[in-house]
XYZ file of C-alpha atoms in Angstrom:
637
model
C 19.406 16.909 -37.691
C 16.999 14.822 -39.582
C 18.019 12.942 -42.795
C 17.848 15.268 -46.195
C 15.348 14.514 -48.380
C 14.776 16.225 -51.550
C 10.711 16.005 -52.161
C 8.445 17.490 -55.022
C 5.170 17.457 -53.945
C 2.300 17.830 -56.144
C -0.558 19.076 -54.092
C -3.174 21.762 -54.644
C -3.769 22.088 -50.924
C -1.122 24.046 -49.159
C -2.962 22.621 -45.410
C -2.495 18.926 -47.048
C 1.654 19.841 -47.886
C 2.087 21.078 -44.443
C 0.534 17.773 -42.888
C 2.888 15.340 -45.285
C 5.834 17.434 -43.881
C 5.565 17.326 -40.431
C 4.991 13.359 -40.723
C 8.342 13.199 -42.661
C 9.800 15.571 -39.702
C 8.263 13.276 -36.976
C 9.580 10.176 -39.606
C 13.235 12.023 -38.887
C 13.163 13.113 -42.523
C 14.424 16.751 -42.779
C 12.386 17.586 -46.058
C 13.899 19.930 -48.965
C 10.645 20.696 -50.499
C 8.399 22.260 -53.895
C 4.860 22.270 -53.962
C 3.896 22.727 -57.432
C 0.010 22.795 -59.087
C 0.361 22.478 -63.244
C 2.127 20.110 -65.328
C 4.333 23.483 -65.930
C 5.147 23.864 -62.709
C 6.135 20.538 -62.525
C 8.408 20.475 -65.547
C 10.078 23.728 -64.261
C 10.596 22.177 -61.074
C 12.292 19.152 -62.421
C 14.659 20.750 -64.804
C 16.119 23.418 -61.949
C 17.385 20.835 -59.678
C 17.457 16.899 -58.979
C 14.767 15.025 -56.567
C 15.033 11.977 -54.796
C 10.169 11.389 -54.343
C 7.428 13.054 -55.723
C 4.655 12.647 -53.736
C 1.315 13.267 -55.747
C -2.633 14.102 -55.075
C -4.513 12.110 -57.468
C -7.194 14.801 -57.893
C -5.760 18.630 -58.723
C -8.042 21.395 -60.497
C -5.844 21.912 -63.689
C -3.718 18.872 -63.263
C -4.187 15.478 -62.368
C -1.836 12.352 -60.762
C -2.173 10.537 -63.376
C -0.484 13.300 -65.299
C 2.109 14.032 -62.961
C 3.177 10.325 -63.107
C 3.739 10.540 -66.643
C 6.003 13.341 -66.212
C 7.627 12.053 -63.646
C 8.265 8.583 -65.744
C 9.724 10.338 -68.584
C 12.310 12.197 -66.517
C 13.120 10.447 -63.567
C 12.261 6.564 -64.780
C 13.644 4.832 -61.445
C 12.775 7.589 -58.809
C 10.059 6.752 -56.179
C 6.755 8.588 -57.024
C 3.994 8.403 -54.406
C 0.453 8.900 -54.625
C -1.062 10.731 -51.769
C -4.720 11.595 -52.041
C -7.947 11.415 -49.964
C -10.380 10.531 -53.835
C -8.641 7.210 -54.620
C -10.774 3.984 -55.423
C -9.215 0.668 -54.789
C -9.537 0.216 -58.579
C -8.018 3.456 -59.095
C -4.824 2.356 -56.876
C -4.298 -0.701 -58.718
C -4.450 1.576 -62.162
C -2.094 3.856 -60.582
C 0.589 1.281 -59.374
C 0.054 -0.632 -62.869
C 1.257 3.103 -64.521
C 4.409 3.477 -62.684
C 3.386 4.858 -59.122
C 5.452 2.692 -56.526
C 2.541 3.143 -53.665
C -0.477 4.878 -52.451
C -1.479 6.557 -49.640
C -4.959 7.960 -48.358
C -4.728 11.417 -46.959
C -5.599 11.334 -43.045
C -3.765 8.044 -42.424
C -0.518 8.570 -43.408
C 1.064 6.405 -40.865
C 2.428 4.271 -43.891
C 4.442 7.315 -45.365
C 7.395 7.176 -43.315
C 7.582 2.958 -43.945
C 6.592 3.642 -47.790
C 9.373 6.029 -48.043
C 12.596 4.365 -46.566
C 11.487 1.414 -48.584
C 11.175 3.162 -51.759
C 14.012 4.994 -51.282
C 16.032 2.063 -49.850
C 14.743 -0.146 -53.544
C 15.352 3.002 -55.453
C 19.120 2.620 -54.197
C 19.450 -0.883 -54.552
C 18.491 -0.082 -58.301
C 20.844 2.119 -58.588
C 23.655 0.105 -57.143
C 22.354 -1.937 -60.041
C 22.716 0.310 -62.967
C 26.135 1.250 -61.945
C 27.202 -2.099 -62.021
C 25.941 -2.960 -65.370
C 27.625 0.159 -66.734
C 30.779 -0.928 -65.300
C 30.117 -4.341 -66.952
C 29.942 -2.223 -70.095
C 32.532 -0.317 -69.830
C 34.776 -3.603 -69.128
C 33.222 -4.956 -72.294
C 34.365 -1.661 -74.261
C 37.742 -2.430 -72.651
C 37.512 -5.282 -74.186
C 36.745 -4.358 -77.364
C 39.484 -1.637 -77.544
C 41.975 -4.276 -76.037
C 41.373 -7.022 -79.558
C 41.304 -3.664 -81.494
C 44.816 -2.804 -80.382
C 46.062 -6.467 -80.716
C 44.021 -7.181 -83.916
C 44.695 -3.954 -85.640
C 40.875 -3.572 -86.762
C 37.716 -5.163 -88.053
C 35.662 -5.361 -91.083
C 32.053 -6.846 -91.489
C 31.046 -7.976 -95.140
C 27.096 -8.442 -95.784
C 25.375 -11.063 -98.594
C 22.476 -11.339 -100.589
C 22.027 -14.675 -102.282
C 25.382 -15.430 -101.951
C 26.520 -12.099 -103.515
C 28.519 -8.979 -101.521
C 26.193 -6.151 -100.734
C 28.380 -4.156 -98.247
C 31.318 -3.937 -96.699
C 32.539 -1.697 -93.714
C 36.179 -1.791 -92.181
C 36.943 -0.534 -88.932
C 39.246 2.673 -88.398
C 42.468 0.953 -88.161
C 42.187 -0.187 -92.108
C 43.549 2.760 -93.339
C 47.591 1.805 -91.652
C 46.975 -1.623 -92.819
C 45.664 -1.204 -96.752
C 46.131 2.281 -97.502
C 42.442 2.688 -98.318
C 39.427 4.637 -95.960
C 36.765 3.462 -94.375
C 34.599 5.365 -97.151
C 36.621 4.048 -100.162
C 35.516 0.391 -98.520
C 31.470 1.413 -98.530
C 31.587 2.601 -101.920
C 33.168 -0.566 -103.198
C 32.101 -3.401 -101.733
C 34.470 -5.283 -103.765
C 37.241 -3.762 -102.888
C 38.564 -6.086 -100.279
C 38.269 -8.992 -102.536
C 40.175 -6.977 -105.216
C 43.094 -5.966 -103.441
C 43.600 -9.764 -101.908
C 46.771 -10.984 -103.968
C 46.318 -12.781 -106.831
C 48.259 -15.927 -105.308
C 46.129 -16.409 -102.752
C 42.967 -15.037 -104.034
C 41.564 -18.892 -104.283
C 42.944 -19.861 -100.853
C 40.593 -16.839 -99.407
C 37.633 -17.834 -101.516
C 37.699 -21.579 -100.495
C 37.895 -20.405 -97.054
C 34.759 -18.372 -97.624
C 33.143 -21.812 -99.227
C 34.069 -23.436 -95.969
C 32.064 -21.018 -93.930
C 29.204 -21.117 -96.254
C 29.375 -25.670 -95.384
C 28.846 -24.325 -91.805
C 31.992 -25.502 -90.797
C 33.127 -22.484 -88.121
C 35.506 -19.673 -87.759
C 38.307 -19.497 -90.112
C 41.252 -18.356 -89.641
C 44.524 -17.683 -92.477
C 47.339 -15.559 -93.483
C 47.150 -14.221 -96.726
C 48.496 -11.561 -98.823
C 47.241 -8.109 -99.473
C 48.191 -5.270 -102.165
C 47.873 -2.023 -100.462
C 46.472 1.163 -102.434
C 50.349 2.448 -103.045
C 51.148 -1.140 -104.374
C 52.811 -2.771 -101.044
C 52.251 -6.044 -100.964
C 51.383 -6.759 -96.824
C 50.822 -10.064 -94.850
C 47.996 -10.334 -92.900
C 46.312 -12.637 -90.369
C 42.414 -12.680 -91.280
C 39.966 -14.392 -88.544
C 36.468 -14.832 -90.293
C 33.415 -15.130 -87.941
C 29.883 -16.177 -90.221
C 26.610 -15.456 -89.593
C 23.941 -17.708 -90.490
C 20.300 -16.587 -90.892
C 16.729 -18.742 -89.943
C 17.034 -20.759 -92.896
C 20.738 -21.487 -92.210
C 21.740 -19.637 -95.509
C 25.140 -17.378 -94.932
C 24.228 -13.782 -94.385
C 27.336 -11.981 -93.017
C 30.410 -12.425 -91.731
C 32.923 -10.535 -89.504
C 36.453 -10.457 -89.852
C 39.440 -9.700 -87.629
C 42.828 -8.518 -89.649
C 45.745 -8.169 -88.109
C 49.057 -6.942 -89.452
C 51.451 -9.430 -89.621
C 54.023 -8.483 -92.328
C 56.613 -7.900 -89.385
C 56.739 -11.274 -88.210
C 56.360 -12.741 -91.823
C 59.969 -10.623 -92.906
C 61.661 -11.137 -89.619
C 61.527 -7.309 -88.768
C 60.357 -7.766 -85.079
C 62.930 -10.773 -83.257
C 60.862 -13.326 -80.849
C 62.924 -12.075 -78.001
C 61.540 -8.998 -77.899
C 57.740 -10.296 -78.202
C 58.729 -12.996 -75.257
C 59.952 -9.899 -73.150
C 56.506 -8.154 -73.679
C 54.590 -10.852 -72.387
C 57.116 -11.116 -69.394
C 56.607 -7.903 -68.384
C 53.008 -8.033 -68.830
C 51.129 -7.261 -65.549
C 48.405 -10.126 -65.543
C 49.211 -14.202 -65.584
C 49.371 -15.356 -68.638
C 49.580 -19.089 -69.500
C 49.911 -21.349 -72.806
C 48.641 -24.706 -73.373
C 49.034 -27.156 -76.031
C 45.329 -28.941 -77.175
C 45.478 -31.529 -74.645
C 45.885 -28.386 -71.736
C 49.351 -29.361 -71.029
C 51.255 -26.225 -70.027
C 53.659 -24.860 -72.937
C 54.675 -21.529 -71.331
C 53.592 -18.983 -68.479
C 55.413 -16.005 -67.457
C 56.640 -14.528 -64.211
C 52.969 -12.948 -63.515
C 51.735 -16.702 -63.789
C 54.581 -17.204 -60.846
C 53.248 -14.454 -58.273
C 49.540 -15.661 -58.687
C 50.018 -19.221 -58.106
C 53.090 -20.115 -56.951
C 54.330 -22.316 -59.403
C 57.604 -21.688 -61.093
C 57.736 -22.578 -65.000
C 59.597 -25.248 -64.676
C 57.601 -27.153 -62.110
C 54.796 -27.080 -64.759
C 55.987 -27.357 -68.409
C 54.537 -30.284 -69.727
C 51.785 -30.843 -66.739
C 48.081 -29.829 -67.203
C 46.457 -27.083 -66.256
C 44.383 -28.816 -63.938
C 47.211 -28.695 -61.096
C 45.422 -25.569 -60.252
C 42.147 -27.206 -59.978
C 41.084 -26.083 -56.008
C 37.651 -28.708 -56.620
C 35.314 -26.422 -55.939
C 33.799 -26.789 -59.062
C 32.044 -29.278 -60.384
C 33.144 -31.661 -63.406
C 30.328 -29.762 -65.732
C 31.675 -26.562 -65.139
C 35.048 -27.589 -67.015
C 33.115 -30.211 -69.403
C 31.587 -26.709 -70.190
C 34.916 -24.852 -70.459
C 36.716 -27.608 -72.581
C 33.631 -27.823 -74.951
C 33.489 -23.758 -75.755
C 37.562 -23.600 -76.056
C 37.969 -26.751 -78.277
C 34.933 -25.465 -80.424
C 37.141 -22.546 -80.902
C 35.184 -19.598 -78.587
C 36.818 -17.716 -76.442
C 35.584 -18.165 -72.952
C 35.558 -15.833 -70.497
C 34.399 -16.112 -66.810
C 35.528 -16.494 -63.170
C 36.508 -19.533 -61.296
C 38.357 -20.502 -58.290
C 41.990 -21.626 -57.959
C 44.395 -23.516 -55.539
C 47.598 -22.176 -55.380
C 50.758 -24.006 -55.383
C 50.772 -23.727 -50.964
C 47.511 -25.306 -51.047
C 45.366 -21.504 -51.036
C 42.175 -20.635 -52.983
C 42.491 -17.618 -54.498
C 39.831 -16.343 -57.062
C 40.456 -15.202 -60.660
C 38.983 -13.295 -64.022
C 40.269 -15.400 -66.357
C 40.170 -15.509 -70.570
C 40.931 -18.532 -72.660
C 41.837 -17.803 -76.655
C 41.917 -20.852 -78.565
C 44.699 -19.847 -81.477
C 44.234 -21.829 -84.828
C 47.214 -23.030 -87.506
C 47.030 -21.831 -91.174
C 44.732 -25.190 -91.737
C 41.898 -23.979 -88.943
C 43.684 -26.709 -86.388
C 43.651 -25.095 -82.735
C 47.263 -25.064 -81.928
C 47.314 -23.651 -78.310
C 45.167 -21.984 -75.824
C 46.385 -18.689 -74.626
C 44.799 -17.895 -70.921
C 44.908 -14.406 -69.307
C 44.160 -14.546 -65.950
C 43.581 -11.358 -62.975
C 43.470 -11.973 -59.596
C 39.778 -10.289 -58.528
C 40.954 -11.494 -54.533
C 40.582 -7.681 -53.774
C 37.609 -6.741 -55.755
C 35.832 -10.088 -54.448
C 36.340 -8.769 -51.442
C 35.370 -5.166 -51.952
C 31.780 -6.530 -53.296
C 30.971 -8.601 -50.358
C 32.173 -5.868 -48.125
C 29.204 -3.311 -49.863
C 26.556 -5.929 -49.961
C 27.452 -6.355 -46.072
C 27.310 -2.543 -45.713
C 23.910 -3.121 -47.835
C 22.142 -5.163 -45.865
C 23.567 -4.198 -42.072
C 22.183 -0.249 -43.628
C 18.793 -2.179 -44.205
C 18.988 -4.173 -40.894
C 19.373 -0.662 -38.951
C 17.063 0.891 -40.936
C 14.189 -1.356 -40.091
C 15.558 -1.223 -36.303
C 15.112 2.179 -36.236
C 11.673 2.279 -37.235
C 11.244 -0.446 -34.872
C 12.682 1.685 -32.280
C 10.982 4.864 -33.334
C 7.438 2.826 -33.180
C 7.863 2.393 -30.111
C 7.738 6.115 -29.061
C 4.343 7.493 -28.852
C 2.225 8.303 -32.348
C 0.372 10.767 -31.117
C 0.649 12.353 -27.538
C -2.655 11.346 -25.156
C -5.068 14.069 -25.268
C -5.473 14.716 -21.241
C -7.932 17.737 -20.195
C -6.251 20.339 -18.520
C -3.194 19.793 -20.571
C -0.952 19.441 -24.033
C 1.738 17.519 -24.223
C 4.043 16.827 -27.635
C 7.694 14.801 -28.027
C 10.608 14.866 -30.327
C 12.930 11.771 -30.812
C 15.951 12.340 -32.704
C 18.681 9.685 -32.719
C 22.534 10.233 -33.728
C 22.463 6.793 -35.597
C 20.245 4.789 -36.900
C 18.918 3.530 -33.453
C 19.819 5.741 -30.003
C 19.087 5.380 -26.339
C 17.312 8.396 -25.572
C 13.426 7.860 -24.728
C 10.356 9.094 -24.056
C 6.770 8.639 -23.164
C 3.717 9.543 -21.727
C 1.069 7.901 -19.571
C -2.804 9.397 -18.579
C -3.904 7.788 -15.615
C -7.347 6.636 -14.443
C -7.654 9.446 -12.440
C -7.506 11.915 -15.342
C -3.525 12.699 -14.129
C -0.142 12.686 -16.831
C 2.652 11.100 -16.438
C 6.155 12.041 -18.059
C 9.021 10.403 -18.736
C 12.815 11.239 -20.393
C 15.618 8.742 -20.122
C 18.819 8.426 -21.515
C 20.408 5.288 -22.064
C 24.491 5.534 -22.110
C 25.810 4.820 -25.999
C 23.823 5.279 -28.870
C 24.362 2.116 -30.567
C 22.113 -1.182 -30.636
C 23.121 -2.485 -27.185
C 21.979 0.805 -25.825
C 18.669 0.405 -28.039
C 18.083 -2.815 -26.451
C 18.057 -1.615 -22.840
C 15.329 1.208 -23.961
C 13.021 -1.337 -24.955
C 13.757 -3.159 -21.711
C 13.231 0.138 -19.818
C 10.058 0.837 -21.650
C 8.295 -2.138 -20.855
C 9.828 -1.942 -17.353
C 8.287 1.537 -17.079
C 5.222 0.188 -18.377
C 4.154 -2.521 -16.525
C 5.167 -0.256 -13.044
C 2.951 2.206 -14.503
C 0.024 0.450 -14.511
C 0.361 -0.976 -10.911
C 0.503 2.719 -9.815
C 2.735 4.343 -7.049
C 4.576 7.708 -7.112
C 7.585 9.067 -9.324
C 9.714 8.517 -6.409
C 8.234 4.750 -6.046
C 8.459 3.865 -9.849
C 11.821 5.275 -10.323
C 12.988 2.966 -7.155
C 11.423 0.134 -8.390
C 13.546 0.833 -12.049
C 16.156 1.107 -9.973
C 15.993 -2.410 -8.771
C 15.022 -4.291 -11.675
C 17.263 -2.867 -14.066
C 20.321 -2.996 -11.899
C 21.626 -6.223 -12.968
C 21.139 -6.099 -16.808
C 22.535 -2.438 -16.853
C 26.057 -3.909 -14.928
C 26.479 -6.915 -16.926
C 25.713 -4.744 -20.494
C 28.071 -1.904 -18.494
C 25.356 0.814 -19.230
C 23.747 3.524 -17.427
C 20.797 5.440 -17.470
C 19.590 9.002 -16.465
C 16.019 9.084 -16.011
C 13.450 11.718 -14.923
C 10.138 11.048 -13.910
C 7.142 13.323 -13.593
C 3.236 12.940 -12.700
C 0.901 16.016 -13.727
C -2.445 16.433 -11.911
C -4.416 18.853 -13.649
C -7.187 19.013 -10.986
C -4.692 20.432 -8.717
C -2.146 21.719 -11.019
C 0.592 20.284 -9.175
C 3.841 18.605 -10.637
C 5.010 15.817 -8.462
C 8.538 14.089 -10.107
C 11.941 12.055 -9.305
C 15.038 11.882 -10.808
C 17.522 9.636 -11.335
C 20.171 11.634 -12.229
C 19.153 13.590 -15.450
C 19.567 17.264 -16.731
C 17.068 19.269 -14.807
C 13.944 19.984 -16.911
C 12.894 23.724 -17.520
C 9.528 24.883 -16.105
C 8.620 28.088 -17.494
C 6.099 30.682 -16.070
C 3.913 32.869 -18.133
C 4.597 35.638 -16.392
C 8.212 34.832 -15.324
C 11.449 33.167 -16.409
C 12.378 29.759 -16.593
C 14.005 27.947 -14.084
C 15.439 24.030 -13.584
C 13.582 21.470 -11.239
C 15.275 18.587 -9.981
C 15.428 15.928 -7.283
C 18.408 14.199 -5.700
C 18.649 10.680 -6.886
C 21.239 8.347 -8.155
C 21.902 7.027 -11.822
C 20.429 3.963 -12.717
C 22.142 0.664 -12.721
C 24.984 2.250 -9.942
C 23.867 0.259 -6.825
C 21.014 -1.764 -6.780
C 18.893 0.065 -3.422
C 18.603 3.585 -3.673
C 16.027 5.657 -2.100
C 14.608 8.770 -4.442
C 13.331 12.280 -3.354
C 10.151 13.708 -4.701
C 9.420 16.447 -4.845
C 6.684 19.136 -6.003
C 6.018 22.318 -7.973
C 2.846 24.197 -8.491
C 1.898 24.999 -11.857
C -0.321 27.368 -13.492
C -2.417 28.162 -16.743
C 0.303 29.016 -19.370
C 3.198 27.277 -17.794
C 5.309 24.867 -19.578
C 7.353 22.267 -18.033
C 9.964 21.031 -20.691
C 12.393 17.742 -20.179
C 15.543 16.838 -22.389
C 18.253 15.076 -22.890
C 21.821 16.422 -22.830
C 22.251 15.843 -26.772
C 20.811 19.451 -26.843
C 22.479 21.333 -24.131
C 26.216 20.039 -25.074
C 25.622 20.798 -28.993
C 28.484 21.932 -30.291
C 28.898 25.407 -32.396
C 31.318 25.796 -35.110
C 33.785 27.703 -32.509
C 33.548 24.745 -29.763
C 30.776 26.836 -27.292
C 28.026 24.511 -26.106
C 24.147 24.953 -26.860
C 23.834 25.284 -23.325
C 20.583 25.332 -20.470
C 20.779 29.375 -20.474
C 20.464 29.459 -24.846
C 17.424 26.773 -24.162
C 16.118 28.488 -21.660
C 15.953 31.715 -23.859
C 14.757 29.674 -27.023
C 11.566 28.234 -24.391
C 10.975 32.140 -23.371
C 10.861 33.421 -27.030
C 8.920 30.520 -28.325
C 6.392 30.198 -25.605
C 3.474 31.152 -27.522
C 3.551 28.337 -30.075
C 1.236 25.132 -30.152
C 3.335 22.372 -28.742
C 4.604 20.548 -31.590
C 5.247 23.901 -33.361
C 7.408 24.484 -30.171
C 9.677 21.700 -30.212
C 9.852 22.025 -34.612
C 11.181 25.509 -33.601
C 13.756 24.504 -30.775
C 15.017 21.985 -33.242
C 15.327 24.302 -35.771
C 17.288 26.905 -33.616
C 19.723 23.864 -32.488
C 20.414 23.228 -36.382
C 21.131 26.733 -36.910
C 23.626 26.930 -33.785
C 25.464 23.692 -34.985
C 25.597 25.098 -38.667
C 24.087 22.240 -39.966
C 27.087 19.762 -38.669
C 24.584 16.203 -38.000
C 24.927 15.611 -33.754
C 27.034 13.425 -32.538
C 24.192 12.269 -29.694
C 20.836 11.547 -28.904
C 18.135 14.173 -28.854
C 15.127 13.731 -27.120
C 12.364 16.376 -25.707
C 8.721 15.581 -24.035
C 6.889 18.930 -23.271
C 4.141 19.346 -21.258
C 1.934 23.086 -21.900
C -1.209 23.374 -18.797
C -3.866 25.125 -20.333
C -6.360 27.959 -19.089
């Protein structure tokens, strides 16, 4: 089962679609495809259903790539988008990639696609990843937001013009507070200085003067008449903005209702039990960062009991693995009266690092004096941990990734074209990299050889040992000698690497001579290829021999079969006979067998697309849980 991948391709040329697909099958891509011709067709193809590449000719005769990109762009803005055509410039590639296309491709060399692909796709994921993240860093921020809305009651904003009101705008929560709407506040942008009472109506203006001499936030109680004549206290933070010119433009404000605590209608006890219950460590500090208070959350994070660190600074907690400008930093934005917010790392009271989300409030006096700093601080041990574990996951996905392409490059491109003969191969591995193998090798004397091995495991030790065995294979190859010989000689060399890795390996061996049309081969243990007749049924061939890497001398039979014009000698590995169905019953040699019968007639690769397709529709689609490997070999008239 090859991976799914959902592909629009833009292509006038139905010959040129089928060529692009059966590199993404060889690639291991199983492609979910739409070939579309107009920018219509394109639109409609995009709005039915989701895509994860386009892959685009530059030249079409009512449409063009160009075109298609631009489509493509305004719908799906980080989605890979290929161009594939055999009319392309070099300049015309560069204008192309400038425009949004994230490669190109000429058509009859398309070795690249596969590559182009898992990178793109791999990039297209990683910004992705991305997005998500920043969304999550926005939704923390709204968090935020809604948290100092639900402590602060709400917030206004009042705009100036030469030093005069032009607007005002109050936040939803006014209406509790003042008695008035958010509307009645636009249509009178007065209104908030109106209903300030008349006692402290000159406090709250020469606050508003100190703001205009640049001299920070303010923040004051004051008095408030309410629409039905209530007279309110409230707690009113004032944030300025300055423009270019450093003249006062704006200014935010944060009100909060504090006529409760002014009349002594909510007792300190029960606001000291709120923050004791609270879930995150909170800590007070006096200006100096001596601690004041901390509750029992402050206790389970650090270790410290309150009364081992009333009256000691903060810094007990310092684990010095920051440097002195990171908290010459801190200190400066808290004493200037910012909140700061940020992560940093902390030593417990046991000696521990632990790291935490932490948020410093600096809390001003009626005169604008900082009186405290209130710290909130979360624990992000966990979530720490829970990033580093994905961008491991990340980048050992990548790492396999580019081993299995590694691995797959080392199979043959393109079968040899021998005369007499056709010959085609299928590698299909249950992870990212697997130990089946295959290969083929013409010989000087116009002969094929075959080979199928299976390497115990799939994982990367049992990758390892088929790049061993390949050049192994390889280098015996080209000094000559029989099936029976080379498979010996494996035997030998292998022997020690395959006990102290603990592996095996099945391995059949064939040599075709199509002069004499005779099939000499040895095994070393492996399912018994088919040979099937053209006028006949199939049958298994097979040779006694022992596994590889069981003893290290072992002598192999050979043997031989004759073969004729038509025939078709097929070798596997076991990840297709022992598929599994949904009720449990195994694929099986007798269902291959059949499947080799009835699809006979087909070119080779055709062949082995269409035994892989009946496997997928035994298995119901469920990915295999092995190897799958297949080298065919079809003698011609």
């Amino acid at each position: 089962m090859g991976i799914p991948l959902r592909v629009l391709i833009i292509e006038d040329s139905e010959d040129d679609m089928l060529l692009v697909l059966r590199e993404l099958r060889k690639g291991g891509y199983e492609p979910d495809h739409v070939r579309v011709e107009t920018a219509a067709e394109m639109v409609a193809a995009m709005a039915a259903r989701d895509w994860d590449l386009a892959l685009s000719d530059y030249v079409l005769p009512r449409f063009s790539g160009m075109d298609a990109l631009r489509l493509w762009r305004e719908r799906e803005e980080d989605l890979p988008f290929i161009v594939v055509s055999g009319k392309i410039g070099e300049e015309t590639a560069v204008a192309a990639m400038k425009a949004g296309a994230n490669d190109y491709l000429i058509k009859g060399s398309t070795s690249r696609l596969v590559p182009a692909i898992a990178r793109e796709l791999q990039e297209a994921e990683v910004r992705r990843k991305r997005r998500e993240a920043e969304q999550a860093l926005a939704r923390s921020e709204e968090r935020y937001r809604r948290l100092v809305a639900a402590v602060s009651n709400y917030t206004y904003t009042v705009e100036l013009a030469e030093g005069h009101v032009t607007r005002t705008s109050h936040g939803q929560g006014c209406l509790p507070v003042t008695g008035y709407t958010c509307d009645e506040y636009d249509t009178r942008p007065t209104l908030w200085y109106e209903m300030i009472h008349d006692e402290d109506r000159d406090r709250v203006l020469a606050s508003i003067a100190r703001l205009e001499a640049r001299k920070g936030v303010v923040t004051l109680e004051h008095r408030i008449v309410r629409k039905d004549g209530e007279v309110r206290w409230v707690r009113n933070t004032i944030v300025p903005t300055w423009d270019d010119a450093g003249r006062l433009t704006a200014y935010d404000g944060l009100i909060a209702d504090i006529a409760e605590r002014k009349e002594g209608k909510l007792p300190r006890q029960i606001q000291t039990v709120a923050l004791k219950a609270a879930a995150n460590a909170i800590d007070i500090c006096d200006p100096e960062g001596r601690i004041i208070w901390a509750n029992p959350a402050f206790t389970r994070l650090t270790g410290y009991l309150l009364d081992e660190v009333a009256g000691r600074g903060i810094g007990i907690l310092n684990s010095g693995v920051h440097g002195e400008e990171f908290y010459r930093d801190l200190w400066h934005t808290i004493r200037a009266g910012t909140v700061w917010h940020g992560e940093m790392i902390n030593r417990r009271r046991d000696g521990s690092l632990y790291p935490e989300e932490q948020t410093i409030t600096p809390v001003r006096d009626e005169r604008g004096a900082i009186r405290c700093f209130i710290a909130i601080k979360q624990d992000i041990a966990e979530r720490k941990q829970a990033q580093e574990a994905l961008l491991e996951n990340a980048r050992l996905a990548c790492d396999m990734q580019l081993a299995r392409q590694i691995q797959r490059s080392l199979l043959p491109e393109i079968p040899p074209p021998v005369p007499g003969c056709r010959c085609a191969g299928r590698w299909v591995p249950a992870a990212h990299v697997g130990g089946d193998y295959y290969d083929f090798f013409p010989r000087e004397d116009g002969s094929l050889d075959l080979v199928i091995a299976d390497v115990s495991g799939h994982s990367v030790g049992a990758a390892l040992i088929m790049t061993e065995l390949r050049s192994v294979i390889r280098s015996l190859v080209h000094a000559g000698g029989t099936p029976a010989r080379i498979v010996g000689s494996l035997n030998a060399l292998l022997h020690e690497d395959l006990s102290r890795a603990e592996l095996i390996i099945t391995l059949f061996y064939a040599s075709y001579s199509p002069a004499t049309r005779t099939l000499a081969f040895a095994s070393a243990g492996h399912s018994p290829p088919l040979v099937c007749r053209r006028r006949g049924e199939c049958r298994q061939i097979d040779a006694e021999g022992l596994i590889l890497g069981v003893h290290p001398l072992v002598e192999y039979e050979q043997q031989e079969v004759p073969m004729a014009a038509g025939d078709i000698l097929l070798l596997y590995t076991d990840g297709i006979t022992e598929a599994t169905g949904p009720g449990g019953e195994l694929f099986g040699t007798a269902r291959l067998a059949r499947a080799v019968e009835e699809e006979r007639e087909r070119e080779p690769e055709e062949f082995l697309d269409a035994i892989l397709a009946r496997l997928r529709m035994f298995t119901g689609g469920v990915p295999s849980g092995d190897d799958i490997c297949m080298a065919l070999l079809k003698v011609g008239d």
